[in-house]
Short mmCIF file of C-alpha atoms in Angstrom, two decimals:
data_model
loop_
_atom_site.label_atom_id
_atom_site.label_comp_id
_atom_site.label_asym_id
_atom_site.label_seq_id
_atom_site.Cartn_x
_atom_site.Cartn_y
_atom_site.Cartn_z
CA UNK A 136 60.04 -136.65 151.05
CA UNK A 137 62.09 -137.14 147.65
CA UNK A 138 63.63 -141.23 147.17
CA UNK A 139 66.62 -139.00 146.88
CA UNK A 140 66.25 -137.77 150.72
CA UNK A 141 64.75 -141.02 151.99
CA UNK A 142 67.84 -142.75 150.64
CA UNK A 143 69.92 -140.50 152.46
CA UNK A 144 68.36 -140.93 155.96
CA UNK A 145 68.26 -144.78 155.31
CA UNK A 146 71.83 -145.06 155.07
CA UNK A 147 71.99 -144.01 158.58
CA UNK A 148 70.53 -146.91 160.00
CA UNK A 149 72.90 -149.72 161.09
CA UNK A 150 71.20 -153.20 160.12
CA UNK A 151 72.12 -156.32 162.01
CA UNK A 152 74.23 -158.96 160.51
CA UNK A 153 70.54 -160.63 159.50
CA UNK A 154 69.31 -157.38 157.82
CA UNK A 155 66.70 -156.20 160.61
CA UNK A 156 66.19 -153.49 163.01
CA UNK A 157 64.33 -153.21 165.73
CA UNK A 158 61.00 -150.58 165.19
CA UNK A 159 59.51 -149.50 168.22
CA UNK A 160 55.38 -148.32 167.75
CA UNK A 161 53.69 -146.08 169.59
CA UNK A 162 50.29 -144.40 169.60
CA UNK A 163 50.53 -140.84 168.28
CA UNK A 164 47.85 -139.58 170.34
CA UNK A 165 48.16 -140.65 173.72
CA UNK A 166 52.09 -141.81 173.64
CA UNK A 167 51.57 -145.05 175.05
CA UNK A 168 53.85 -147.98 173.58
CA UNK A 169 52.01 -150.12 171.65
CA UNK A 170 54.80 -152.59 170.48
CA UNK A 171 57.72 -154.41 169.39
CA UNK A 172 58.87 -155.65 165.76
CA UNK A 173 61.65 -155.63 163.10
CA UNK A 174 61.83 -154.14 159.81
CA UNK A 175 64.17 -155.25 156.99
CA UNK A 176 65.29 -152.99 154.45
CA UNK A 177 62.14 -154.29 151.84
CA UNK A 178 59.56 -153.97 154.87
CA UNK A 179 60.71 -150.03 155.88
CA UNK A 180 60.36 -149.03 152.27
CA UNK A 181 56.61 -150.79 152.09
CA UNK A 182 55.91 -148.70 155.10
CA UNK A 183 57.03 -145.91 153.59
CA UNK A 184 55.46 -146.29 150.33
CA UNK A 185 52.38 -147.48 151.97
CA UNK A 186 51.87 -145.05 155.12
CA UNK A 187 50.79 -148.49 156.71
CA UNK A 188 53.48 -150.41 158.75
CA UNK A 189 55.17 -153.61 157.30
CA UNK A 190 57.10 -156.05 159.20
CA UNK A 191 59.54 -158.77 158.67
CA UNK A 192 58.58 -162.14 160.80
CA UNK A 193 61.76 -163.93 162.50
CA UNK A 194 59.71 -167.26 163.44
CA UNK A 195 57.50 -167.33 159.60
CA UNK A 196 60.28 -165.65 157.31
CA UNK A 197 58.03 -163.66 156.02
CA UNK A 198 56.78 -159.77 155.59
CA UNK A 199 53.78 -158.98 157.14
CA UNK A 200 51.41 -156.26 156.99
CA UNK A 201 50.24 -154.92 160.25
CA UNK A 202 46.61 -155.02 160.81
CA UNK A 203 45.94 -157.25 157.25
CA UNK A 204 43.77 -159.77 158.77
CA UNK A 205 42.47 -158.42 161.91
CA UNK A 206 41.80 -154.94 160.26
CA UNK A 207 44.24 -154.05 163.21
CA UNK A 208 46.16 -151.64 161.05
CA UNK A 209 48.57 -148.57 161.76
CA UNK A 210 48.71 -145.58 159.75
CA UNK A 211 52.01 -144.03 159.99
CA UNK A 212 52.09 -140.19 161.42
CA UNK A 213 55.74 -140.26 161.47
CA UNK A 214 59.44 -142.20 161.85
CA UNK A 215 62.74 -141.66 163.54
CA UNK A 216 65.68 -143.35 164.00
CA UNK A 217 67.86 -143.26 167.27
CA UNK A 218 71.11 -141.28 168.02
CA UNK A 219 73.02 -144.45 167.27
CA UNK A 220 70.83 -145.70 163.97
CA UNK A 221 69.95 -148.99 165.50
CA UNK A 222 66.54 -148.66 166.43
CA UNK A 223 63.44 -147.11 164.71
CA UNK A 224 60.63 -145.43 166.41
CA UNK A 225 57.04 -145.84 164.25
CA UNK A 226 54.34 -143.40 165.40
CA UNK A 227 50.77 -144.31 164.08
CA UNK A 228 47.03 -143.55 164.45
CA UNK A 229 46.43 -147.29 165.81
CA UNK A 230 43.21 -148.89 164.40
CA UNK A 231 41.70 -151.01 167.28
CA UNK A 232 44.27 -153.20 169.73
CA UNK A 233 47.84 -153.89 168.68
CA UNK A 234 48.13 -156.72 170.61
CA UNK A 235 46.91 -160.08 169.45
CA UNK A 236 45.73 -160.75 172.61
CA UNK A 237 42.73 -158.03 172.08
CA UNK A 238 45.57 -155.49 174.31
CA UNK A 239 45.45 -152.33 173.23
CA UNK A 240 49.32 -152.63 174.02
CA UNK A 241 51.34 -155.77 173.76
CA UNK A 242 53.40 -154.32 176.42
CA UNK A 243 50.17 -155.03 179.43
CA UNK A 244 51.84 -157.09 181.80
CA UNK A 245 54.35 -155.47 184.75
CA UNK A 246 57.30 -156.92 186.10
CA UNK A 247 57.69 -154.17 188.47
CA UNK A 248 55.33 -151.15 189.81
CA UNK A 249 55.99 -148.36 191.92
CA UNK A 250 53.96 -147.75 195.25
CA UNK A 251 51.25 -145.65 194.77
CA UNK A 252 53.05 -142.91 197.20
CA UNK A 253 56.42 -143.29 195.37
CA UNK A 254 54.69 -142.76 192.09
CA UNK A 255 52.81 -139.64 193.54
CA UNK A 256 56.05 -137.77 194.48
CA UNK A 257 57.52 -138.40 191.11
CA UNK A 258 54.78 -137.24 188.78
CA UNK A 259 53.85 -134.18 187.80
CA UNK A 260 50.71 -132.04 188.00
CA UNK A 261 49.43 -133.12 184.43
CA UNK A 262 49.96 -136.87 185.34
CA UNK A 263 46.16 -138.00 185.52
CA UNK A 264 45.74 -136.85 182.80
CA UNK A 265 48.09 -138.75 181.13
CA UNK A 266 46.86 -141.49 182.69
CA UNK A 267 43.40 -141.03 181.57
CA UNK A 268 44.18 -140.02 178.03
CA UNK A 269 45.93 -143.56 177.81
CA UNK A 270 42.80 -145.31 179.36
CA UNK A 271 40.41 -143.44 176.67
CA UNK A 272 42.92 -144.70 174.04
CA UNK A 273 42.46 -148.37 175.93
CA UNK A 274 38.77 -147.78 175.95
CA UNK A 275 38.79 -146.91 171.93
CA UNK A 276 41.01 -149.92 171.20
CA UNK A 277 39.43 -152.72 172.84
CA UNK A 278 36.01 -151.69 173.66
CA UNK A 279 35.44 -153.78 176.39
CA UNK A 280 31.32 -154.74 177.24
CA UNK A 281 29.47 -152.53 179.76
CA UNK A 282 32.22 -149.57 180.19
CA UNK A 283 30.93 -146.18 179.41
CA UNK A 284 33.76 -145.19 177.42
CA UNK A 285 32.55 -147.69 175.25
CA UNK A 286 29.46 -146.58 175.21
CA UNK A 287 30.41 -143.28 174.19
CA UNK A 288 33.08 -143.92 171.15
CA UNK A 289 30.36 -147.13 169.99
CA UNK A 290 27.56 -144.19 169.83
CA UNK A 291 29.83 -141.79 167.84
CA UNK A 292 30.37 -138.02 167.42
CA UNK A 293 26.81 -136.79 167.94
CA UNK A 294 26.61 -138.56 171.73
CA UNK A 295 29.80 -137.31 172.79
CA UNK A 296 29.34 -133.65 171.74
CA UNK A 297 25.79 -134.20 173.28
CA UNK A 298 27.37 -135.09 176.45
CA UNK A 299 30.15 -132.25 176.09
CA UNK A 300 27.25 -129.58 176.01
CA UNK A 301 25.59 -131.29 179.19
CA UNK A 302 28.70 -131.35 181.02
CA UNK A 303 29.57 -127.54 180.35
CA UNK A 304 25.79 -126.62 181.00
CA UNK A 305 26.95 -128.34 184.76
CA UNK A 306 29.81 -126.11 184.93
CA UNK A 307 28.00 -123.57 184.51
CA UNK A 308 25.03 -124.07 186.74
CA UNK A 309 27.86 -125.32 189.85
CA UNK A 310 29.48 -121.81 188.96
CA UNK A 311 26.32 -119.73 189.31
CA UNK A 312 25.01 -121.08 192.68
CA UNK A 313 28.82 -120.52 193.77
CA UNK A 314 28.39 -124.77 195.02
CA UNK A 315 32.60 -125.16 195.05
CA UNK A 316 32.20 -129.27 195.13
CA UNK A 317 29.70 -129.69 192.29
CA UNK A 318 31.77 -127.26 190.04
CA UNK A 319 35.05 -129.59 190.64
CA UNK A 320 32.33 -132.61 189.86
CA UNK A 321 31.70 -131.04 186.51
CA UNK A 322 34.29 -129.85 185.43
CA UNK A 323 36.25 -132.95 186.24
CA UNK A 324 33.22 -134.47 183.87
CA UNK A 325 33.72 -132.14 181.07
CA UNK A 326 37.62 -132.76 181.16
CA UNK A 327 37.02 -136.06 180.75
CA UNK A 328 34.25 -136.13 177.73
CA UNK A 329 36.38 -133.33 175.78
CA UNK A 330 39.83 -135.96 176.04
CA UNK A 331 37.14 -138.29 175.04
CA UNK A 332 36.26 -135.65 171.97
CA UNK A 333 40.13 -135.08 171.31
CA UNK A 334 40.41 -138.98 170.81
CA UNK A 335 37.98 -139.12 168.76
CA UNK A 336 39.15 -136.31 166.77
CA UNK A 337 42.68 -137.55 166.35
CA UNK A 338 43.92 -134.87 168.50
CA UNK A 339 46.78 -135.41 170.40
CA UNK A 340 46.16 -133.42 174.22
CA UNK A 341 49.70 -132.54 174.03
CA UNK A 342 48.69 -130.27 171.06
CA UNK A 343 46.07 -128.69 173.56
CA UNK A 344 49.14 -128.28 175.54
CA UNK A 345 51.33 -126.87 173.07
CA UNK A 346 48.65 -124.10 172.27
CA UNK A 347 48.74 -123.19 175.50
CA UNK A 348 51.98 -123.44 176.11
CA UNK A 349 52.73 -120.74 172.20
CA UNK A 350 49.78 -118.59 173.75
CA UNK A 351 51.84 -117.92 177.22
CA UNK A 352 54.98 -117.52 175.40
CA UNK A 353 53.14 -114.79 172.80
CA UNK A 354 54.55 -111.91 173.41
CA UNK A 355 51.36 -109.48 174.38
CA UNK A 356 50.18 -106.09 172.24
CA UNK A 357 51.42 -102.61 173.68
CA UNK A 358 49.01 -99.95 172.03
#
């Protein structure tokens, strides 16, 4: 992107009487929102120029660079501004927890839940794993002691492809003596350690959604 054609989409945004905007961040990969700040006009083109995010803080008066002491940072994948201007939206590759708590999300507390049956008849097929993409991303962020997802992003790429081959090997063992309950087992286990390999990755599963999604919609070969 040219200044020329930065400038241009700049000028959309309506800045408060104080100069800021409000710049909502979220995880690229699994969609979860990670947090809350403001940007002044200085701060959004340091982002920009940067690729890391840069903040302006109301209480200190101050930019600040996300991530500069904790090591904390976000790299910036991309950034959109709302149908009225007055709010940003900041998606990044988020290095360890955004919270300064040690949350992976500064937005961990609930003020209200649904039931477990309400939420059941509202979500859709593809909802656990949703969920369980934004637990892996949990897991990455804040590594807590003794959980296996830990375990498995702490050992690196060669233990989780390790474990990928195992867990297809399963599959295909449960397949071959025809055992219905160990081949959901497994390949409920595979699912798992390949959104565990897509996290690592930096793959989004909505782009292993979108493939499939281009390959139903390809029209098929007549010979």
């Amino acid at each position: 992107m040219t200044q020329q054609e930065q400038g241009q989409w700049q000028d959309q945004i309506k800045w408060s009487d104080d100069g800021l905007v409000p710049a909502v961040v979220q995880d690229a990969l699994s969609k979860e929102v990670l947090m809350l700040a403001y940007m002044n006009k200085e701060s959004l083109q340091k982002s920009l120029e940067s690729g890391q995010t840069w903040f302006w803080s109301r209480s200190r008066g101050e930019l600040w660079n996300k991530g500069a002491t904790s090591g904390h940072t976000q790299q910036i994948e991309s950034l959109h501004y709302d149908c009225d201007g007055d709010t940003l939206l900041v998606k990044v590759r988020q290095n360890g927890p955004a919270c300064h708590t040690g949350a992976y999300s500064c937005f961990y507390r609930e003020g209200t839940s649904k039931t477990a049956e309400a939420a059941a008849q509202q979500e859709d097929r593809f909802g656990p794993l949703s969920r369980l993409e934004t637990t892996i991303a949990q897991r990455d962020a804040e590594r807590p002691e003794g959980a296996y997802t830990t375990y498995l992003f702490e050992k690196g790429i060669d233990k989780i492809l390790k474990k990928v081959g195992e867990e297809t090997a399963e599959v295909i063992i449960a397949a071959k003596n025809r055992d219905g309950d160990e081949l959901r087992c497994e390949s409920a286990d595979l699912i798992f350690h390949l959104m565990v390999l897509l996290r690592e990755q930096g793959i989004p599963f909505d782009d292993v959604l979108k493939e499939l999604e281009f390959r139903h919609r390809k029209p098929v070969k007549k010979d």
